[in-house]
PDB file of C-alpha atoms in Angstrom:
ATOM      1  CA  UNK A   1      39.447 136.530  64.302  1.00 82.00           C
ATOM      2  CA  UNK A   2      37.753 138.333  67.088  1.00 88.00           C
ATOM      3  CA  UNK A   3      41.355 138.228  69.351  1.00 88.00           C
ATOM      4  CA  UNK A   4      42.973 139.863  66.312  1.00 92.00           C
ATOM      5  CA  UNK A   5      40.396 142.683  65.878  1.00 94.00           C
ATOM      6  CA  UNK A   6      40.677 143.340  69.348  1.00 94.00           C
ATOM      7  CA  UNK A   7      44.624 143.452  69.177  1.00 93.00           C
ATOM      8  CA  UNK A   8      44.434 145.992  66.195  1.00 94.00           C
ATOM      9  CA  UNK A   9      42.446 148.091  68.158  1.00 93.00           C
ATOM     10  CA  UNK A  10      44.823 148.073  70.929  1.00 91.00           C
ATOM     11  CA  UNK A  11      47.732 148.425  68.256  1.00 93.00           C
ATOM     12  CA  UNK A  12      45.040 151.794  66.836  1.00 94.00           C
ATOM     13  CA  UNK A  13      44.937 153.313  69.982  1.00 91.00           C
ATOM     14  CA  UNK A  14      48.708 153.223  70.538  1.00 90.00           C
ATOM     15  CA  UNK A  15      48.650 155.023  67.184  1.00 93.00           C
ATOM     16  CA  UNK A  16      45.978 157.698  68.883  1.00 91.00           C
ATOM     17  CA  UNK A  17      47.899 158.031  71.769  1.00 89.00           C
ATOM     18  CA  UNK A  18      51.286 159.078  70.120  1.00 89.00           C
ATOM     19  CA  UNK A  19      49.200 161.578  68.257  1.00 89.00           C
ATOM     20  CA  UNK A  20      46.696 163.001  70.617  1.00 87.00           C
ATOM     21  CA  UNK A  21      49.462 162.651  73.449  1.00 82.00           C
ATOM     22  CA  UNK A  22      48.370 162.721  76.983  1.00 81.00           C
ATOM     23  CA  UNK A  23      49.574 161.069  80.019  1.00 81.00           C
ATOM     24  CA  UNK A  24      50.207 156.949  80.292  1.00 79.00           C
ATOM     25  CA  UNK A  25      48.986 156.742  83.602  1.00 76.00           C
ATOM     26  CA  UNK A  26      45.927 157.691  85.556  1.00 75.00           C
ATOM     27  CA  UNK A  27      41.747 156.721  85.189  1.00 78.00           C
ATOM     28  CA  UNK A  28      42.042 158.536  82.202  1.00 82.00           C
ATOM     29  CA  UNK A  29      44.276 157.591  79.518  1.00 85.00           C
ATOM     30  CA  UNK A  30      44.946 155.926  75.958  1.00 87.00           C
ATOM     31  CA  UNK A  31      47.132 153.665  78.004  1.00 88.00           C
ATOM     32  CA  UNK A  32      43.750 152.211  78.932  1.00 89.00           C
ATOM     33  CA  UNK A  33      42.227 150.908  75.369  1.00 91.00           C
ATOM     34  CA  UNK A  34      45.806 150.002  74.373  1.00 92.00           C
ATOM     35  CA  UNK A  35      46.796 147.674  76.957  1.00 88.00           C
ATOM     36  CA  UNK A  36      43.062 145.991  77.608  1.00 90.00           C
ATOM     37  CA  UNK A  37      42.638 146.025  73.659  1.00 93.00           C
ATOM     38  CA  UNK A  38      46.199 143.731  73.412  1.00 92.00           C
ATOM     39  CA  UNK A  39      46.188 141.991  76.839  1.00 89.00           C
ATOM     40  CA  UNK A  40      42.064 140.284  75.887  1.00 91.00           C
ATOM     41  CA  UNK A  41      42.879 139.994  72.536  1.00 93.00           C
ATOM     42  CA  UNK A  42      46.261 137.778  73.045  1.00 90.00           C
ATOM     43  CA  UNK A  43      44.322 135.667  75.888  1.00 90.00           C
ATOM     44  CA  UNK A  44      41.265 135.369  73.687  1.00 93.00           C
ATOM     45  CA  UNK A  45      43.783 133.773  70.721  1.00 92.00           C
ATOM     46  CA  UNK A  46      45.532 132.069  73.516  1.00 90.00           C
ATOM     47  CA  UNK A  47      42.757 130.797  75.367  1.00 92.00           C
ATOM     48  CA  UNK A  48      41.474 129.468  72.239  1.00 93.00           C
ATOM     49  CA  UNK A  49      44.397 127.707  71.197  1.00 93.00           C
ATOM     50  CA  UNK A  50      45.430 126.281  74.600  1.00 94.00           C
ATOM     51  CA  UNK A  51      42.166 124.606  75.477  1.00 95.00           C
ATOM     52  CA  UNK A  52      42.314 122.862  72.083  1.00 94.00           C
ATOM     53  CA  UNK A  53      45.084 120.752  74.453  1.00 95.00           C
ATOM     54  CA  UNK A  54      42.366 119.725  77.347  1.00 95.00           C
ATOM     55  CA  UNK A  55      40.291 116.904  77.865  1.00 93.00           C
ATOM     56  CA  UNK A  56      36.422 118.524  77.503  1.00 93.00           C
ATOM     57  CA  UNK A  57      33.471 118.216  74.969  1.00 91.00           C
ATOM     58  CA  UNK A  58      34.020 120.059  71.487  1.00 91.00           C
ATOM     59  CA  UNK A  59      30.680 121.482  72.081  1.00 93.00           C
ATOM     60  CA  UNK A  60      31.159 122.601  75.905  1.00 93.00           C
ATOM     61  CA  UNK A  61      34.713 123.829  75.050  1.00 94.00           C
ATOM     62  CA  UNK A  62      32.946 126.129  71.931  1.00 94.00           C
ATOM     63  CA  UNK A  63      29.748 127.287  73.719  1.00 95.00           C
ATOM     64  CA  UNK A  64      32.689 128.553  76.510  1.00 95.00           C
ATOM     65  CA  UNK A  65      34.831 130.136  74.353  1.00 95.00           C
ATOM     66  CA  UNK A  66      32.259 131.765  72.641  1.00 95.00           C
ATOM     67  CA  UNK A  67      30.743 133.130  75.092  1.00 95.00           C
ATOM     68  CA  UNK A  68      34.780 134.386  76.711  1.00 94.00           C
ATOM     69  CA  UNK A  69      34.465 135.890  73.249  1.00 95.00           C
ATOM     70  CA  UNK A  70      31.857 138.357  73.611  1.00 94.00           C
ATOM     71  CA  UNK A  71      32.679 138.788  77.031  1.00 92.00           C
ATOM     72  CA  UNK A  72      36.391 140.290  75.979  1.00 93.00           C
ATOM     73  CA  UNK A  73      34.651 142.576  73.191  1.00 94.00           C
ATOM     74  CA  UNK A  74      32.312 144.164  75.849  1.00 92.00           C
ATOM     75  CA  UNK A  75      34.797 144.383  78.252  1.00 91.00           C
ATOM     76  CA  UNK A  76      37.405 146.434  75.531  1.00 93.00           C
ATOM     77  CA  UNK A  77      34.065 147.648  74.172  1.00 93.00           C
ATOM     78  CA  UNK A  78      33.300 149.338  77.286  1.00 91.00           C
ATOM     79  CA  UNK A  79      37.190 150.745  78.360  1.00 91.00           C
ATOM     80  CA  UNK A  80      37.364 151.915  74.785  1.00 93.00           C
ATOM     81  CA  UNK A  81      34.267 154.168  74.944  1.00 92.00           C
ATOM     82  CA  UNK A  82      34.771 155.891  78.180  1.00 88.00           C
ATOM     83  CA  UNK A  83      38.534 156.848  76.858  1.00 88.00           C
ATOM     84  CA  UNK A  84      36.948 158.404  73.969  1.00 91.00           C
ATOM     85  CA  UNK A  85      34.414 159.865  76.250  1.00 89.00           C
ATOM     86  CA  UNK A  86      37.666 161.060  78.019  1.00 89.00           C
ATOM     87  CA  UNK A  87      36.235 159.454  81.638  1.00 88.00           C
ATOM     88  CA  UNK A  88      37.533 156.999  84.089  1.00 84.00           C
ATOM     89  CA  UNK A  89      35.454 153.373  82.749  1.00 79.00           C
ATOM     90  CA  UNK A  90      36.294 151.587  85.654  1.00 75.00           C
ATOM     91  CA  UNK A  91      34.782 152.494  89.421  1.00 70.00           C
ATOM     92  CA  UNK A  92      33.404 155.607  87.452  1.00 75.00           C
ATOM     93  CA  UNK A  93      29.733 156.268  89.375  1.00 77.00           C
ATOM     94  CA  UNK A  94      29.749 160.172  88.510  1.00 79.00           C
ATOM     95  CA  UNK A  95      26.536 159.570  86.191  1.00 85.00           C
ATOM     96  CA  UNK A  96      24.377 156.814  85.405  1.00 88.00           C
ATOM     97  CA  UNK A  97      25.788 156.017  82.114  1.00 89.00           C
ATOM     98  CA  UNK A  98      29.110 155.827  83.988  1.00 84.00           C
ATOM     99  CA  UNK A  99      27.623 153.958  86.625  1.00 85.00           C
ATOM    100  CA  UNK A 100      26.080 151.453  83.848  1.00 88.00           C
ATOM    101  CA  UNK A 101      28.966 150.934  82.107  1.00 87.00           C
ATOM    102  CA  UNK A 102      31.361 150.487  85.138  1.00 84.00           C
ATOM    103  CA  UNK A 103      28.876 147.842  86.427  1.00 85.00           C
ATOM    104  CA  UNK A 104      28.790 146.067  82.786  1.00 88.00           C
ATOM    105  CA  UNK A 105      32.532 145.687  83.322  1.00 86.00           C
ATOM    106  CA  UNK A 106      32.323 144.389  86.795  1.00 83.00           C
ATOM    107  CA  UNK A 107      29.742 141.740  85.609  1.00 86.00           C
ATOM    108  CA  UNK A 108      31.918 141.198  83.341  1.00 86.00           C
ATOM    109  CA  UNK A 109      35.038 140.537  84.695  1.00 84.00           C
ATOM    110  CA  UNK A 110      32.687 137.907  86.754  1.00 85.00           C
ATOM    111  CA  UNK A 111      31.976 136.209  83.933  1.00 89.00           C
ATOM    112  CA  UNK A 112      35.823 136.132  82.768  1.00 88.00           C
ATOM    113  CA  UNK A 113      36.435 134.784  86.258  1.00 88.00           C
ATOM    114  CA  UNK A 114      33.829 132.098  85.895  1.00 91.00           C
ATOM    115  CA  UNK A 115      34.947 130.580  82.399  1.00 92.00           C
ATOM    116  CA  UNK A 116      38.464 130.593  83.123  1.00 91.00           C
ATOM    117  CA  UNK A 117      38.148 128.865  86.460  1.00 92.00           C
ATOM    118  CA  UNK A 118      36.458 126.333  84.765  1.00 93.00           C
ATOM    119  CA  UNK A 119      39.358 125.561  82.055  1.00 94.00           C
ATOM    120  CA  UNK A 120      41.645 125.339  84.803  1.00 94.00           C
ATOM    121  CA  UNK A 121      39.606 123.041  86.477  1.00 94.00           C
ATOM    122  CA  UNK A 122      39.143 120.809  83.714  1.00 95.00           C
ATOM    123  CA  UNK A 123      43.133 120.878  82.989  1.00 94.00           C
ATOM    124  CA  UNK A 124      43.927 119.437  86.865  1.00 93.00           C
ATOM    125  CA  UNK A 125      40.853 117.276  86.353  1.00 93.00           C
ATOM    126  CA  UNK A 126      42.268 115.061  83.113  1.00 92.00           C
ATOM    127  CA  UNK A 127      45.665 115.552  81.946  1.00 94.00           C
ATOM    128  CA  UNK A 128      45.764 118.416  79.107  1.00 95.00           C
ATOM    129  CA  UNK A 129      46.898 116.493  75.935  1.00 93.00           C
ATOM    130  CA  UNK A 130      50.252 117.834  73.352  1.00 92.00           C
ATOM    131  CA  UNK A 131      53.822 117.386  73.237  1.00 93.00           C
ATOM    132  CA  UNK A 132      56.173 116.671  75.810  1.00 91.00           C
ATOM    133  CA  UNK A 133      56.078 119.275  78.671  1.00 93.00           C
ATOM    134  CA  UNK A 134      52.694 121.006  77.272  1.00 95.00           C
ATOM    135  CA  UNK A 135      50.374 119.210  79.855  1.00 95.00           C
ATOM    136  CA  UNK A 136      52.864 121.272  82.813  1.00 95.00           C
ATOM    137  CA  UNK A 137      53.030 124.148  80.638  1.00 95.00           C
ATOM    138  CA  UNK A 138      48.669 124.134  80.252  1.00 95.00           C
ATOM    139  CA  UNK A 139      48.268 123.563  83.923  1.00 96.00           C
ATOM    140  CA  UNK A 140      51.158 126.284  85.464  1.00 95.00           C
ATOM    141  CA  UNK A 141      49.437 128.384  82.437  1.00 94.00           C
ATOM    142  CA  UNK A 142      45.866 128.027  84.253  1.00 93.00           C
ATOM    143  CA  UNK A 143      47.450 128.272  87.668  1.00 93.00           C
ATOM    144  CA  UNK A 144      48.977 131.164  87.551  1.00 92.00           C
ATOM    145  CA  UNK A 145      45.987 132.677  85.824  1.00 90.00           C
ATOM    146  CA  UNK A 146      44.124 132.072  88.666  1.00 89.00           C
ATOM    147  CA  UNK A 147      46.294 134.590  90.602  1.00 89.00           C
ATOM    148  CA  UNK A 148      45.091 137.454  87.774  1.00 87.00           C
ATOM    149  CA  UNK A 149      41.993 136.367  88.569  1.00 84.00           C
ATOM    150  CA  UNK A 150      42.120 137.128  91.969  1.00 85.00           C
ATOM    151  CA  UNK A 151      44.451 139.930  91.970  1.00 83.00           C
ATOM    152  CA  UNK A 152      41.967 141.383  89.269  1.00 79.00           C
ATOM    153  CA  UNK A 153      39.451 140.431  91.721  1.00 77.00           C
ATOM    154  CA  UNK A 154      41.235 142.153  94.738  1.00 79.00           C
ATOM    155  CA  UNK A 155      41.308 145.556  92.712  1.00 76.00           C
ATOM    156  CA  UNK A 156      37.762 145.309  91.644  1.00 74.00           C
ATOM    157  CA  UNK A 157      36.488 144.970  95.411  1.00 72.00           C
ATOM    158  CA  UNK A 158      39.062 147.659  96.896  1.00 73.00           C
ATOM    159  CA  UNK A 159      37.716 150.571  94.551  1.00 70.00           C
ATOM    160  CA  UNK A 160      34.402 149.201  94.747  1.00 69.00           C
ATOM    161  CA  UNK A 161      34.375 149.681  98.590  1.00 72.00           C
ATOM    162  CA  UNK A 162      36.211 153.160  98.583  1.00 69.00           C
ATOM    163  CA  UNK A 163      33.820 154.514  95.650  1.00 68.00           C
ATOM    164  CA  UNK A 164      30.540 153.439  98.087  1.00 70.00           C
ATOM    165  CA  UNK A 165      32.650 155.093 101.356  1.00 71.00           C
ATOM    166  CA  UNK A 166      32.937 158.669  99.211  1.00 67.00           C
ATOM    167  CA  UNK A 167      36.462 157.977  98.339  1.00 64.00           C
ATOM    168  CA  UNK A 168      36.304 158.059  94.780  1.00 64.00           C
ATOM    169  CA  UNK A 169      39.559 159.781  94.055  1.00 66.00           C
ATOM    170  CA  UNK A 170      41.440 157.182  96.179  1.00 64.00           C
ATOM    171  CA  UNK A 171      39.471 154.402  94.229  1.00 63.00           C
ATOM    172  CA  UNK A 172      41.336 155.670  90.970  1.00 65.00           C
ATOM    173  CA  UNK A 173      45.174 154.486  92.501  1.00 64.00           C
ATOM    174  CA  UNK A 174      43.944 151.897  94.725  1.00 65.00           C
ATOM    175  CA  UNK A 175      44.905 149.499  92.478  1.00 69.00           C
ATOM    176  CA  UNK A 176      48.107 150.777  91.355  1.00 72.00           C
ATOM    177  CA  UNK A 177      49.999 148.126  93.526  1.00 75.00           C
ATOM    178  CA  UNK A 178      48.282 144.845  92.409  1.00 77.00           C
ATOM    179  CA  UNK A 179      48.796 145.805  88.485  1.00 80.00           C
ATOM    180  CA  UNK A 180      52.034 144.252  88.206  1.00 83.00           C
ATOM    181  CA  UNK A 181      51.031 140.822  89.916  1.00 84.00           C
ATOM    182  CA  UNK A 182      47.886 141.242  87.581  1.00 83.00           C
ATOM    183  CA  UNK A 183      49.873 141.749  84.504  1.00 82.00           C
ATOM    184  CA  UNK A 184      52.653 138.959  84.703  1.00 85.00           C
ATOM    185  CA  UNK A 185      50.092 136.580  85.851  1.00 88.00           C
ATOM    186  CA  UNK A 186      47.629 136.827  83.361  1.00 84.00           C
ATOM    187  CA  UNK A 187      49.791 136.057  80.293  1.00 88.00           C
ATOM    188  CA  UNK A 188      50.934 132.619  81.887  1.00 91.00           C
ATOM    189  CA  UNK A 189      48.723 130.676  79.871  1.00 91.00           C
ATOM    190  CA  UNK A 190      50.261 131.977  76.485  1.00 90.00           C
ATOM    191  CA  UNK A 191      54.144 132.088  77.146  1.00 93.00           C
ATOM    192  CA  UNK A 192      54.559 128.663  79.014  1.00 94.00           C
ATOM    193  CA  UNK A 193      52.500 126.846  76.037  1.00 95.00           C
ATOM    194  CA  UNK A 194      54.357 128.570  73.489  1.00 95.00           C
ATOM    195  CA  UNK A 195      57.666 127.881  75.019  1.00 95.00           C
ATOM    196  CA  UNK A 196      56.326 123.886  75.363  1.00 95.00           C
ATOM    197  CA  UNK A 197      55.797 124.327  71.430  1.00 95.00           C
ATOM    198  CA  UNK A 198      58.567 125.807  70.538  1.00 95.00           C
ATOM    199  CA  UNK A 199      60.460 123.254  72.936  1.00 94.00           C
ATOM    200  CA  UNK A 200      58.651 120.029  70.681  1.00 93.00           C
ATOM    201  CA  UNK A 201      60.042 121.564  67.311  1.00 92.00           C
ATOM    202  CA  UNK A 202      63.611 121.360  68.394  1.00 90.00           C
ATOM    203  CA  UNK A 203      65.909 117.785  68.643  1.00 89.00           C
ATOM    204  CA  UNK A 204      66.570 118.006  72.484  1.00 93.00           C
ATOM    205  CA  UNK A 205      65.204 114.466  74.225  1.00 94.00           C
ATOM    206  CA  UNK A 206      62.261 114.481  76.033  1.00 92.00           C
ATOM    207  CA  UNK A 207      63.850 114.656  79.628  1.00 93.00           C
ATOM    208  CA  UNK A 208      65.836 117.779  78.273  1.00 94.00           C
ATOM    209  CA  UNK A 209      62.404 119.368  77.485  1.00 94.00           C
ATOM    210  CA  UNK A 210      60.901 118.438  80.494  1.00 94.00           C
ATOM    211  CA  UNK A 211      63.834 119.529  82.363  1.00 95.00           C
ATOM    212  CA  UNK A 212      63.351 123.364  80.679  1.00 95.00           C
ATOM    213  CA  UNK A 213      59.460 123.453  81.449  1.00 95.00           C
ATOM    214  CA  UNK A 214      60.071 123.096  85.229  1.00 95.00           C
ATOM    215  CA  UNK A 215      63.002 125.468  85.028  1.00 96.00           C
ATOM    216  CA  UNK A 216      60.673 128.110  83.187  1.00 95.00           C
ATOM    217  CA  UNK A 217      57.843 126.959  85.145  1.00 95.00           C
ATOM    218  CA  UNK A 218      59.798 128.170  88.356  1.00 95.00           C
ATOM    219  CA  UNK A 219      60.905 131.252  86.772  1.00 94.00           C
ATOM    220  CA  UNK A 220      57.602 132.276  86.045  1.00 94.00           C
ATOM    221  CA  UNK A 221      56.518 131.416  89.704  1.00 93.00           C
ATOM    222  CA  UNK A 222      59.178 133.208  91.082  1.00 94.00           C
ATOM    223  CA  UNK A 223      58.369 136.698  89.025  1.00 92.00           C
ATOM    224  CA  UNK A 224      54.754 136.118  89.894  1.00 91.00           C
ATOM    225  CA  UNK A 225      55.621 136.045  93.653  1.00 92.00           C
ATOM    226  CA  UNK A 226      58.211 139.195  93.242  1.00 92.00           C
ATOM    227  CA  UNK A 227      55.182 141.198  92.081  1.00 87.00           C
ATOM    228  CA  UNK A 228      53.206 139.677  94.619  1.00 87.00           C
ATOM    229  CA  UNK A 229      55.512 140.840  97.095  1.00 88.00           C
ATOM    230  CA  UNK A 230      55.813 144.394  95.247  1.00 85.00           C
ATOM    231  CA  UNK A 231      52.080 144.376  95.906  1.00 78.00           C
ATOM    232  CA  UNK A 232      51.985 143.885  99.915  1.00 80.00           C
ATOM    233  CA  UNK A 233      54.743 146.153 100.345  1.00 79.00           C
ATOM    234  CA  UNK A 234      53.896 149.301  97.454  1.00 67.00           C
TER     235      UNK A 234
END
């Protein structure tokens, strides 16, 4: 319920944008509560679907999500306020209510980084249960999320450092070039466990499905390391 709301609000603010108009890139932009408002609110549904498939506690895995929950509504919470505001939410220090609010997202995104390095964890740790090639598709999900992680990390300490130096301006693009290796890495977790359920519903034998999960396991890898390498040399 909560991934859907915050979908519709990215889905809203599309609406907003193609009314209000204004530019699709930059710190400030409608691009901003669109993309955050559908990017957390497909990994919150996927995140909560997907883990159903590893080995943990019912009450560990719910406490965890829960909390992943309220996490991704501050987090959109917070983006979609300072667009309204018409201000930069991230790296913003220009007041203290900017300064608040970009720290609250920083925290944050710590917290994101915490709870999802612990599901991927706990999917190398036991095998993730589900249908023939779901247990690959669950762990190259988590493992590839661990790049957005870091890549989302990456960004977060570059503007951080050139905001403290007096290069606030520069902090805004700073993380221009990571954003692509941020993007296709983060949505991992959804499209290689949907293709492994999609893959279960058809007649094809169980090597034939396996055989397709390592191809699209490798095709994923290798887009992940294009942007990667889009990243070093943007």
């Amino acid at each position: 319920m909560t991934g859907a709301v915050l979908v519709a609000s990215g889905l809203a603010h599309l609406v907003v944008l193609a009314v209000d108009g204004g530019p699709w890139t930059g710190p400030v932009s409608w691009r901003k509560p669109v993309t955050f408002g559908l990017s957390f609110g497909l990994t919150l549904v996927a995140l909560t679907w997907v883990t159903s498939y590893l080995r943990m506690g019912a009450r560990l895995r719910t406490v965890l999500l829960v909390v992943f929950a309220a996490d991704c509504v501050l987090e959109v919470g917070g983006i979609t306020l300072q667009a309204w505001r018409r201000v930069p939410s991230h790296l913003n220090m220009e007041s203290a209510f900017d300064t608040a609010v970009s720290m609250s997202l920083a925290v944050g995104g710590g917290v994101l980084v915490v709870l999802l390095t612990v599901f991927a964890v706990v999917s190398f740790k036991r095998r993730p249960g589900g249908p023939t090639g779901m247990p690959l598709a669950v762990r190259a999900g988590f493992a590839v999320l661990l790049v957005a992680l870091a890549s989302g990390a990456a960004m977060i300490a570059r503007g951080v450092t050139l905001t403290r130096t007096g290069h606030q301006e520069a902090a805004y693009h700073s993380t221009a070039a990571l954003k692509p290796l941020h993007g296709v890495s983060l949505h991992a977790v959804l499209v290689l466990p949907a293709l492994a359920l999609l893959l279960s519903r058809t007649g094809w034998s169980d090597r034939t499905r396996n055989r397709v999960m390592y191809a699209a396991v490798g095709c994923y890898a290798a887009a992940v390391l294009a942007a990667g390498a889009w990243a070093v040399v943007a």
